[in-house]
């Protein structure tokens, strides 16, 4: 009779096996549940990219529902396309490799369809519902944006076109119809060109309208004179002695842009863009307050990356009066100030997003809340506007601004239309330009394009 | 009256297996359909044909088992069928180009399973010619040293080309696993009485008892280590220790064996780059996540992505894991079926282990007892090793998940082992309950 294996040994083996499987189960629980959130959040997890590619990002439209950003499905993956690359300064880009910019960045959550409610996200995840983002409608006009972009052509500079829209509370909204920045980039080719774009000295990724830092020069003249009028320091009919007297800047004598009459007034100073008499106002006007009132020392509220230099108080009041001191501005800030003059002194709130589409397909307005801040009185604003030369129902102010010790100049154009009751305002800057006709052509063409509207 | 009760019990046994198989079939076919819908948006023949072939094989096997082994364990075959069916869905999902080949191996495996289950006296042949069988297996394994290839074109050359068929390879170490279990079972069966006597002579007596055994086992280990098939070597060690413990009841053998295994592991760490790489990747994979620890890190991502309920079949990204259809198929289950799916897989192997060891417990003959326990321990240990590797519980050992992973030799030998379990379960007097 052979001895048999005691049953206890097999039972013990079974217990060991069961314990080992239990250890596997605990390990599964650890990695699948307890450690899962930390693991999934790691940057090198390719599933994050895959999940991102499955998101059907919302579309971006212009004010007339022309598509500015859409998706192309390829092998179940959603690829972002931009039918109007010229809109890139506003629309920005969405890239897995390089992130987001512009509206794609500031409206990333609604465009992705991220829910603020945790339980909704959990339920959608549980049911494997595709993540579909909300559509965004901008105030941008695709036609005008394309035209602004094409007018800049190969020039380096910025164009801003606003439409003034009075708000119910007496405030003013400045809807952005066109916002062009050159040189720019094609968001459809961002991944392949990003390194070159980043290394380019002309900074094509910089949005010159919202981030470009420019010496304002005499582009400040209408605002300073409006403030001086408002505070009754001058009257436009007051005589000005030696209006064409020179101002020495970096060793260069600067005179009026056009020759004023011998017996000139403050209106002639404005019309002929004379720097000399402006310096007479130094010490009579609180420039820091004037700049604040016109929104030149703070960043406008806009869902785009804006840059505002923190300017110290004027160090040389005489130079500050001709915009050659410490104040640095963006074309966007000048646009706000210019729009304030056009809107009878009311400082406008800027609007770039018109509406958001909710998950039931309805458009929900995104109009900004407007205040009732004024830069100057309506009378002062109107008086300055009336003093500006008018042609074809448009009014314009253009000037060359010394942009640095090297003697290079930037050309500025501020225009509005119609002259009687301004509805559209435009600001154009062309870098390294000594030709006012060039910037006036760009601004004038754009204003002509909006007149029939 | 007794005959009537027995027939009634057999009928009940058959109905129970049929019911379980229906549930299994519903699971497999539903998942195949879900995969088709997820991947192609419609029911496509390319996703359905393999599960239908599987269904046919399961139906035939059930009929044959019902006819020839009415007293078989009613759980073992449905559990194995669930693993193979699920495996086919996974291979279609992860490496569809291997699906047809896997189906062919499944057909062969089922034929082997049924042959073993139905042919008479097969255990006697196995027991009597244990040295011949094992030597044959060793010869085949040794042949890989000269003729061995790796079908993927790189890595250890563990396969032999099957003559006249072309592009079909067989892995002798898989066969050797079964042959070694047969050898051990037969050896312990025959020498149990001798063991009792040798124990009285102290260590010398025990060593003389174990000497032939250690010699044959040592051959296997040396060959496997030579071939860098360390996963199979580890499995052999575990099975050997388990059966030795069953035979001797002496925990000191297990402790000594475990100590040896640890020493061997330390030696292997310094001797083999592959082992050092796997141990380092196991200890802290994150610093090397993009390179040498890529596989285990991707596996952990798969587990995390699966969460509790999973991404759904065809909707996760397990294909980021290299060789996912073979060594890492468990990670794919965890990602697409979630914790529910992975724990279910663990449970299936637990049930298989329970039924197998219960069979060992109930076996009337020691050979059957050792054989059933050896097979069960082997299947369980293999599943445990790869599951532990995938979940970073242990370093990776590079073995397949039995009956699920892609691998022809593995499918064939695992089917043979399931066949042996079914054969033995049909021979015990009690109906498996």
mmCIF file of C-alpha atoms in Angstrom, chain B residues 10-325:
data_model
loop_
_atom_site.group_PDB
_atom_site.id
_atom_site.type_symbol
_atom_site.label_atom_id
_atom_site.label_comp_id
_atom_site.label_asym_id
_atom_site.label_seq_id
_atom_site.Cartn_x
_atom_site.Cartn_y
_atom_site.Cartn_z
ATOM 1 C CA UNK B 10 -24.923 12.750 -15.773
ATOM 2 C CA UNK B 11 -27.811 14.473 -17.548
ATOM 3 C CA UNK B 12 -27.769 17.200 -14.975
ATOM 4 C CA UNK B 13 -24.035 17.510 -15.471
ATOM 5 C CA UNK B 14 -24.510 17.883 -19.226
ATOM 6 C CA UNK B 15 -27.260 20.476 -18.799
ATOM 7 C CA UNK B 16 -25.081 22.460 -16.410
ATOM 8 C CA UNK B 17 -22.182 22.526 -18.870
ATOM 9 C CA UNK B 18 -24.526 23.415 -21.733
ATOM 10 C CA UNK B 19 -25.964 26.312 -19.745
ATOM 11 C CA UNK B 20 -22.508 27.588 -18.869
ATOM 12 C CA UNK B 21 -21.432 27.294 -22.497
ATOM 13 C CA UNK B 22 -24.493 29.253 -23.606
ATOM 14 C CA UNK B 23 -23.527 32.083 -21.264
ATOM 15 C CA UNK B 24 -19.944 31.929 -22.488
ATOM 16 C CA UNK B 25 -21.095 31.944 -26.138
ATOM 17 C CA UNK B 26 -23.349 34.933 -25.506
ATOM 18 C CA UNK B 27 -20.405 36.806 -23.984
ATOM 19 C CA UNK B 28 -17.983 36.000 -26.789
ATOM 20 C CA UNK B 29 -20.411 36.694 -29.642
ATOM 21 C CA UNK B 30 -21.660 39.905 -28.063
ATOM 22 C CA UNK B 31 -18.118 41.141 -27.703
ATOM 23 C CA UNK B 32 -17.247 40.151 -31.260
ATOM 24 C CA UNK B 33 -20.289 42.080 -32.502
ATOM 25 C CA UNK B 34 -19.414 45.042 -30.275
ATOM 26 C CA UNK B 35 -15.885 45.021 -31.650
ATOM 27 C CA UNK B 36 -17.188 45.027 -35.209
ATOM 28 C CA UNK B 37 -19.525 47.913 -34.450
ATOM 29 C CA UNK B 38 -16.812 49.861 -32.641
ATOM 30 C CA UNK B 39 -14.184 49.412 -35.335
ATOM 31 C CA UNK B 40 -16.218 49.360 -38.558
ATOM 32 C CA UNK B 41 -19.545 50.793 -37.475
ATOM 33 C CA UNK B 42 -21.345 47.696 -38.769
ATOM 34 C CA UNK B 43 -21.369 43.932 -38.362
ATOM 35 C CA UNK B 44 -18.582 42.657 -40.583
ATOM 36 C CA UNK B 45 -17.831 39.077 -41.459
ATOM 37 C CA UNK B 46 -14.140 39.684 -40.727
ATOM 38 C CA UNK B 47 -14.957 40.112 -37.038
ATOM 39 C CA UNK B 48 -17.552 37.374 -36.758
ATOM 40 C CA UNK B 49 -16.129 34.395 -38.605
ATOM 41 C CA UNK B 50 -13.559 33.434 -35.973
ATOM 42 C CA UNK B 51 -16.049 33.468 -33.059
ATOM 43 C CA UNK B 52 -18.423 31.422 -35.211
ATOM 44 C CA UNK B 53 -15.708 28.841 -35.853
ATOM 45 C CA UNK B 54 -15.026 28.874 -32.127
ATOM 46 C CA UNK B 55 -18.745 28.361 -31.470
ATOM 47 C CA UNK B 56 -18.761 25.385 -33.812
ATOM 48 C CA UNK B 57 -15.724 23.864 -32.091
ATOM 49 C CA UNK B 58 -17.281 24.400 -28.666
ATOM 50 C CA UNK B 59 -20.522 22.781 -29.851
ATOM 51 C CA UNK B 60 -18.716 19.751 -31.264
ATOM 52 C CA UNK B 61 -16.529 19.438 -28.166
ATOM 53 C CA UNK B 62 -19.547 19.653 -25.896
ATOM 54 C CA UNK B 63 -21.276 16.915 -27.869
ATOM 55 C CA UNK B 64 -18.231 14.653 -27.804
ATOM 56 C CA UNK B 65 -17.618 15.230 -24.094
ATOM 57 C CA UNK B 66 -21.264 14.618 -23.328
ATOM 58 C CA UNK B 67 -21.111 11.380 -25.269
ATOM 59 C CA UNK B 68 -17.760 10.023 -24.030
ATOM 60 C CA UNK B 69 -17.182 11.710 -20.669
ATOM 61 C CA UNK B 70 -20.598 12.217 -19.140
ATOM 62 C CA UNK B 71 -19.120 12.380 -15.647
ATOM 63 C CA UNK B 72 -16.560 15.095 -16.455
ATOM 64 C CA UNK B 73 -16.209 18.254 -14.389
ATOM 65 C CA UNK B 74 -18.895 20.580 -15.820
ATOM 66 C CA UNK B 75 -16.941 23.771 -15.166
ATOM 67 C CA UNK B 76 -13.492 23.145 -16.632
ATOM 68 C CA UNK B 77 -14.454 23.098 -20.305
ATOM 69 C CA UNK B 78 -16.726 26.193 -20.173
ATOM 70 C CA UNK B 79 -13.964 28.078 -18.339
ATOM 71 C CA UNK B 80 -11.408 27.069 -20.953
ATOM 72 C CA UNK B 81 -13.869 27.902 -23.744
ATOM 73 C CA UNK B 82 -14.433 31.331 -22.265
ATOM 74 C CA UNK B 83 -10.696 31.990 -22.227
ATOM 75 C CA UNK B 84 -10.172 30.836 -25.826
ATOM 76 C CA UNK B 85 -13.230 32.686 -27.149
ATOM 77 C CA UNK B 86 -12.296 35.888 -25.365
ATOM 78 C CA UNK B 87 -8.761 35.394 -26.630
ATOM 79 C CA UNK B 88 -9.979 35.268 -30.242
ATOM 80 C CA UNK B 89 -11.888 38.536 -29.829
ATOM 81 C CA UNK B 90 -8.763 40.086 -28.340
ATOM 82 C CA UNK B 91 -6.462 38.845 -31.088
ATOM 83 C CA UNK B 92 -8.890 40.164 -33.705
ATOM 84 C CA UNK B 93 -8.827 43.457 -31.836
ATOM 85 C CA UNK B 94 -5.069 43.665 -31.300
ATOM 86 C CA UNK B 95 -3.400 41.757 -34.126
ATOM 87 C CA UNK B 96 -5.989 40.753 -36.710
ATOM 88 C CA UNK B 97 -3.286 39.437 -39.054
ATOM 89 C CA UNK B 98 -2.623 36.626 -36.568
ATOM 90 C CA UNK B 99 -6.283 35.686 -36.169
ATOM 91 C CA UNK B 100 -6.495 33.007 -38.879
ATOM 92 C CA UNK B 101 -3.361 31.314 -37.567
ATOM 93 C CA UNK B 102 -4.707 31.330 -34.031
ATOM 94 C CA UNK B 103 -7.971 29.793 -35.239
ATOM 95 C CA UNK B 104 -6.026 26.986 -36.899
ATOM 96 C CA UNK B 105 -4.170 26.333 -33.643
ATOM 97 C CA UNK B 106 -7.486 26.398 -31.797
ATOM 98 C CA UNK B 107 -8.880 23.761 -34.178
ATOM 99 C CA UNK B 108 -5.795 21.623 -33.611
ATOM 100 C CA UNK B 109 -5.968 22.244 -29.868
ATOM 101 C CA UNK B 110 -9.601 21.198 -29.717
ATOM 102 C CA UNK B 111 -8.788 18.047 -31.700
ATOM 103 C CA UNK B 112 -5.981 17.225 -29.269
ATOM 104 C CA UNK B 113 -8.257 17.952 -26.295
ATOM 105 C CA UNK B 114 -10.941 15.627 -27.605
ATOM 106 C CA UNK B 115 -8.423 12.940 -28.566
ATOM 107 C CA UNK B 116 -6.912 12.952 -25.076
ATOM 108 C CA UNK B 117 -10.329 12.987 -23.461
ATOM 109 C CA UNK B 118 -11.751 10.113 -25.460
ATOM 110 C CA UNK B 119 -8.843 7.804 -26.227
ATOM 111 C CA UNK B 120 -8.481 4.968 -23.706
ATOM 112 C CA UNK B 121 -5.395 4.107 -21.630
ATOM 113 C CA UNK B 122 -3.559 7.297 -22.479
ATOM 114 C CA UNK B 123 -2.496 7.950 -18.878
ATOM 115 C CA UNK B 124 -0.919 4.524 -18.603
ATOM 116 C CA UNK B 125 1.242 5.287 -21.670
ATOM 117 C CA UNK B 126 2.276 8.587 -20.264
ATOM 118 C CA UNK B 127 3.173 7.156 -16.881
ATOM 119 C CA UNK B 128 5.065 4.136 -18.124
ATOM 120 C CA UNK B 129 7.353 5.908 -20.626
ATOM 121 C CA UNK B 130 8.120 8.995 -18.621
ATOM 122 C CA UNK B 131 11.869 9.009 -19.364
ATOM 123 C CA UNK B 132 11.191 8.530 -23.053
ATOM 124 C CA UNK B 133 8.684 11.349 -23.187
ATOM 125 C CA UNK B 134 10.871 13.754 -21.269
ATOM 126 C CA UNK B 135 13.990 12.815 -23.214
ATOM 127 C CA UNK B 136 12.076 13.401 -26.441
ATOM 128 C CA UNK B 137 11.026 16.802 -25.196
ATOM 129 C CA UNK B 138 14.576 17.622 -24.168
ATOM 130 C CA UNK B 139 15.844 16.574 -27.572
ATOM 131 C CA UNK B 140 13.353 18.876 -29.241
ATOM 132 C CA UNK B 141 14.407 21.686 -26.942
ATOM 133 C CA UNK B 142 18.062 20.948 -27.616
ATOM 134 C CA UNK B 143 17.276 21.078 -31.330
ATOM 135 C CA UNK B 144 16.370 24.735 -30.936
ATOM 136 C CA UNK B 145 20.015 25.390 -30.054
ATOM 137 C CA UNK B 146 20.856 24.456 -33.649
ATOM 138 C CA UNK B 147 17.690 24.941 -35.673
ATOM 139 C CA UNK B 148 15.863 27.410 -33.453
ATOM 140 C CA UNK B 149 14.355 30.547 -34.930
ATOM 141 C CA UNK B 150 12.263 33.430 -33.702
ATOM 142 C CA UNK B 151 9.282 34.107 -35.971
ATOM 143 C CA UNK B 152 9.395 37.813 -35.168
ATOM 144 C CA UNK B 153 12.961 37.982 -36.468
ATOM 145 C CA UNK B 154 14.574 39.013 -33.204
ATOM 146 C CA UNK B 155 14.862 37.761 -29.623
ATOM 147 C CA UNK B 156 15.497 34.277 -28.254
ATOM 148 C CA UNK B 157 15.334 31.490 -30.877
ATOM 149 C CA UNK B 158 12.843 29.272 -29.042
ATOM 150 C CA UNK B 159 10.854 27.956 -32.023
ATOM 151 C CA UNK B 160 11.345 25.140 -34.492
ATOM 152 C CA UNK B 161 9.899 25.445 -37.981
ATOM 153 C CA UNK B 162 7.228 22.828 -38.591
ATOM 154 C CA UNK B 163 8.352 20.903 -41.714
ATOM 155 C CA UNK B 164 6.362 20.997 -44.961
ATOM 156 C CA UNK B 165 3.864 23.611 -43.759
ATOM 157 C CA UNK B 166 5.920 26.781 -43.937
ATOM 158 C CA UNK B 167 5.612 29.845 -41.739
ATOM 159 C CA UNK B 168 4.365 27.636 -38.900
ATOM 160 C CA UNK B 169 6.533 27.270 -35.823
ATOM 161 C CA UNK B 170 6.443 25.145 -32.716
ATOM 162 C CA UNK B 171 7.894 26.026 -29.316
ATOM 163 C CA UNK B 172 9.338 22.853 -27.704
ATOM 164 C CA UNK B 173 9.531 24.435 -24.252
ATOM 165 C CA UNK B 174 5.721 24.508 -24.195
ATOM 166 C CA UNK B 175 5.633 20.746 -24.805
ATOM 167 C CA UNK B 176 8.389 20.279 -22.269
ATOM 168 C CA UNK B 177 6.214 21.873 -19.569
ATOM 169 C CA UNK B 178 3.634 19.124 -19.945
ATOM 170 C CA UNK B 179 6.216 16.367 -20.310
ATOM 171 C CA UNK B 180 8.004 17.502 -17.155
ATOM 172 C CA UNK B 181 4.757 17.427 -15.197
ATOM 173 C CA UNK B 182 4.064 13.930 -16.488
ATOM 174 C CA UNK B 183 7.582 12.910 -15.524
ATOM 175 C CA UNK B 184 7.328 14.395 -12.033
ATOM 176 C CA UNK B 185 3.888 12.919 -11.450
ATOM 177 C CA UNK B 186 5.003 9.509 -12.565
ATOM 178 C CA UNK B 187 8.214 9.714 -10.541
ATOM 179 C CA UNK B 188 6.485 10.773 -7.326
ATOM 180 C CA UNK B 189 3.768 8.203 -7.882
ATOM 181 C CA UNK B 190 6.239 5.404 -8.261
ATOM 182 C CA UNK B 191 8.600 6.421 -5.488
ATOM 183 C CA UNK B 192 6.235 7.529 -2.734
ATOM 184 C CA UNK B 193 6.950 4.391 -0.747
ATOM 185 C CA UNK B 194 10.679 4.841 -1.259
ATOM 186 C CA UNK B 195 10.421 8.383 0.050
ATOM 187 C CA UNK B 196 9.126 7.232 3.402
ATOM 188 C CA UNK B 197 12.120 4.881 3.711
ATOM 189 C CA UNK B 198 14.644 7.413 2.495
ATOM 190 C CA UNK B 199 13.428 9.955 5.032
ATOM 191 C CA UNK B 200 14.627 7.681 7.791
ATOM 192 C CA UNK B 201 18.167 7.863 6.351
ATOM 193 C CA UNK B 202 18.278 11.635 6.699
ATOM 194 C CA UNK B 203 19.442 14.029 3.970
ATOM 195 C CA UNK B 204 21.529 11.371 2.245
ATOM 196 C CA UNK B 205 18.483 9.195 1.845
ATOM 197 C CA UNK B 206 16.355 12.013 0.579
ATOM 198 C CA UNK B 207 19.046 13.070 -1.873
ATOM 199 C CA UNK B 208 19.315 9.536 -3.236
ATOM 200 C CA UNK B 209 15.536 9.552 -3.629
ATOM 201 C CA UNK B 210 15.606 12.865 -5.432
ATOM 202 C CA UNK B 211 18.778 12.344 -7.484
ATOM 203 C CA UNK B 212 17.241 11.083 -10.778
ATOM 204 C CA UNK B 213 14.547 13.666 -10.473
ATOM 205 C CA UNK B 214 16.988 16.517 -9.923
ATOM 206 C CA UNK B 215 19.079 15.264 -12.818
ATOM 207 C CA UNK B 216 16.227 15.361 -15.333
ATOM 208 C CA UNK B 217 14.859 18.603 -13.959
ATOM 209 C CA UNK B 218 18.337 20.109 -13.969
ATOM 210 C CA UNK B 219 18.716 19.233 -17.655
ATOM 211 C CA UNK B 220 15.543 21.134 -18.392
ATOM 212 C CA UNK B 221 16.624 24.174 -16.433
ATOM 213 C CA UNK B 222 20.090 24.257 -17.980
ATOM 214 C CA UNK B 223 18.652 24.018 -21.479
ATOM 215 C CA UNK B 224 16.083 26.703 -20.809
ATOM 216 C CA UNK B 225 18.619 29.049 -19.258
ATOM 217 C CA UNK B 226 20.910 28.373 -22.198
ATOM 218 C CA UNK B 227 18.071 29.348 -24.459
ATOM 219 C CA UNK B 228 17.274 32.440 -22.367
ATOM 220 C CA UNK B 229 13.729 31.121 -21.888
ATOM 221 C CA UNK B 230 13.739 32.298 -18.286
ATOM 222 C CA UNK B 231 9.958 32.442 -18.006
ATOM 223 C CA UNK B 232 9.652 28.722 -18.695
ATOM 224 C CA UNK B 233 12.566 28.012 -16.318
ATOM 225 C CA UNK B 234 10.772 29.899 -13.536
ATOM 226 C CA UNK B 235 7.579 27.966 -14.205
ATOM 227 C CA UNK B 236 9.452 24.656 -14.046
ATOM 228 C CA UNK B 237 10.924 25.647 -10.712
ATOM 229 C CA UNK B 238 7.542 26.578 -9.261
ATOM 230 C CA UNK B 239 5.828 23.399 -10.447
ATOM 231 C CA UNK B 240 8.719 21.298 -9.222
ATOM 232 C CA UNK B 241 8.592 22.871 -5.762
ATOM 233 C CA UNK B 242 4.805 22.491 -5.544
ATOM 234 C CA UNK B 243 4.864 18.805 -6.465
ATOM 235 C CA UNK B 244 7.866 18.180 -4.229
ATOM 236 C CA UNK B 245 5.935 19.699 -1.361
ATOM 237 C CA UNK B 246 2.944 17.511 -2.211
ATOM 238 C CA UNK B 247 5.173 14.440 -2.243
ATOM 239 C CA UNK B 248 7.270 15.131 0.819
ATOM 240 C CA UNK B 249 5.041 17.394 2.863
ATOM 241 C CA UNK B 250 8.261 19.033 3.951
ATOM 242 C CA UNK B 251 8.186 22.818 3.976
ATOM 243 C CA UNK B 252 11.975 22.916 4.176
ATOM 244 C CA UNK B 253 12.162 21.847 0.526
ATOM 245 C CA UNK B 254 9.981 24.745 -0.441
ATOM 246 C CA UNK B 255 11.999 27.197 1.650
ATOM 247 C CA UNK B 256 15.284 25.864 0.322
ATOM 248 C CA UNK B 257 13.917 25.915 -3.228
ATOM 249 C CA UNK B 258 12.626 29.458 -2.806
ATOM 250 C CA UNK B 259 16.027 30.499 -1.473
ATOM 251 C CA UNK B 260 17.679 28.880 -4.471
ATOM 252 C CA UNK B 261 15.268 30.627 -6.799
ATOM 253 C CA UNK B 262 16.118 33.958 -5.191
ATOM 254 C CA UNK B 263 19.846 33.235 -5.520
ATOM 255 C CA UNK B 264 19.311 32.220 -9.130
ATOM 256 C CA UNK B 265 17.435 35.462 -9.678
ATOM 257 C CA UNK B 266 20.299 37.495 -8.211
ATOM 258 C CA UNK B 267 22.782 35.571 -10.353
ATOM 259 C CA UNK B 268 20.617 36.083 -13.425
ATOM 260 C CA UNK B 269 20.386 39.810 -12.658
ATOM 261 C CA UNK B 270 24.147 40.122 -12.978
ATOM 262 C CA UNK B 271 24.581 37.490 -15.689
ATOM 263 C CA UNK B 272 21.835 38.403 -18.157
ATOM 264 C CA UNK B 273 21.183 41.899 -19.450
ATOM 265 C CA UNK B 274 17.573 40.970 -20.162
ATOM 266 C CA UNK B 275 16.968 40.039 -16.523
ATOM 267 C CA UNK B 276 18.698 43.178 -15.232
ATOM 268 C CA UNK B 277 16.608 45.270 -17.616
ATOM 269 C CA UNK B 278 13.381 43.668 -16.490
ATOM 270 C CA UNK B 279 14.193 43.947 -12.807
ATOM 271 C CA UNK B 280 15.181 47.608 -13.156
ATOM 272 C CA UNK B 281 12.086 48.348 -15.207
ATOM 273 C CA UNK B 282 9.993 46.656 -12.537
ATOM 274 C CA UNK B 283 11.602 48.416 -9.574
ATOM 275 C CA UNK B 284 11.234 51.938 -10.953
ATOM 276 C CA UNK B 285 10.012 52.177 -14.541
ATOM 277 C CA UNK B 286 9.224 55.897 -14.641
ATOM 278 C CA UNK B 287 12.693 57.390 -15.275
ATOM 279 C CA UNK B 288 13.059 55.137 -18.305
ATOM 280 C CA UNK B 289 9.443 55.277 -19.417
ATOM 281 C CA UNK B 290 10.221 56.199 -23.012
ATOM 282 C CA UNK B 291 12.870 53.578 -23.553
ATOM 283 C CA UNK B 292 13.636 50.379 -21.669
ATOM 284 C CA UNK B 293 10.596 50.505 -19.393
ATOM 285 C CA UNK B 294 8.279 51.530 -22.226
ATOM 286 C CA UNK B 295 6.360 48.255 -22.249
ATOM 287 C CA UNK B 296 5.561 48.103 -18.532
ATOM 288 C CA UNK B 297 4.769 51.817 -18.366
ATOM 289 C CA UNK B 298 2.363 51.507 -21.300
ATOM 290 C CA UNK B 299 0.825 48.547 -19.530
ATOM 291 C CA UNK B 300 0.241 50.636 -16.408
ATOM 292 C CA UNK B 301 -1.288 53.375 -18.559
ATOM 293 C CA UNK B 302 -3.629 50.761 -19.996
ATOM 294 C CA UNK B 303 -4.699 49.660 -16.505
ATOM 295 C CA UNK B 304 -5.288 53.257 -15.458
ATOM 296 C CA UNK B 305 -7.167 54.112 -18.660
ATOM 297 C CA UNK B 306 -9.466 51.135 -18.169
ATOM 298 C CA UNK B 307 -10.630 52.268 -14.755
ATOM 299 C CA UNK B 308 -13.518 50.298 -13.330
ATOM 300 C CA UNK B 309 -15.712 49.714 -16.379
ATOM 301 C CA UNK B 310 -13.152 49.965 -19.165
ATOM 302 C CA UNK B 311 -13.041 51.911 -22.408
ATOM 303 C CA UNK B 312 -15.127 49.343 -24.242
ATOM 304 C CA UNK B 313 -13.939 46.755 -26.731
ATOM 305 C CA UNK B 314 -12.168 48.405 -29.652
ATOM 306 C CA UNK B 315 -12.253 51.797 -27.988
ATOM 307 C CA UNK B 316 -9.073 51.890 -25.921
ATOM 308 C CA UNK B 317 -5.461 52.182 -27.014
ATOM 309 C CA UNK B 318 -3.794 48.948 -25.878
ATOM 310 C CA UNK B 319 -1.904 48.811 -29.172
ATOM 311 C CA UNK B 320 0.594 51.226 -27.662
ATOM 312 C CA UNK B 321 1.947 48.261 -25.693
ATOM 313 C CA UNK B 322 4.539 46.316 -27.668
ATOM 314 C CA UNK B 323 3.619 42.606 -28.115
ATOM 315 C CA UNK B 324 0.255 43.292 -26.517
ATOM 316 C CA UNK B 325 -1.412 40.341 -28.271
#
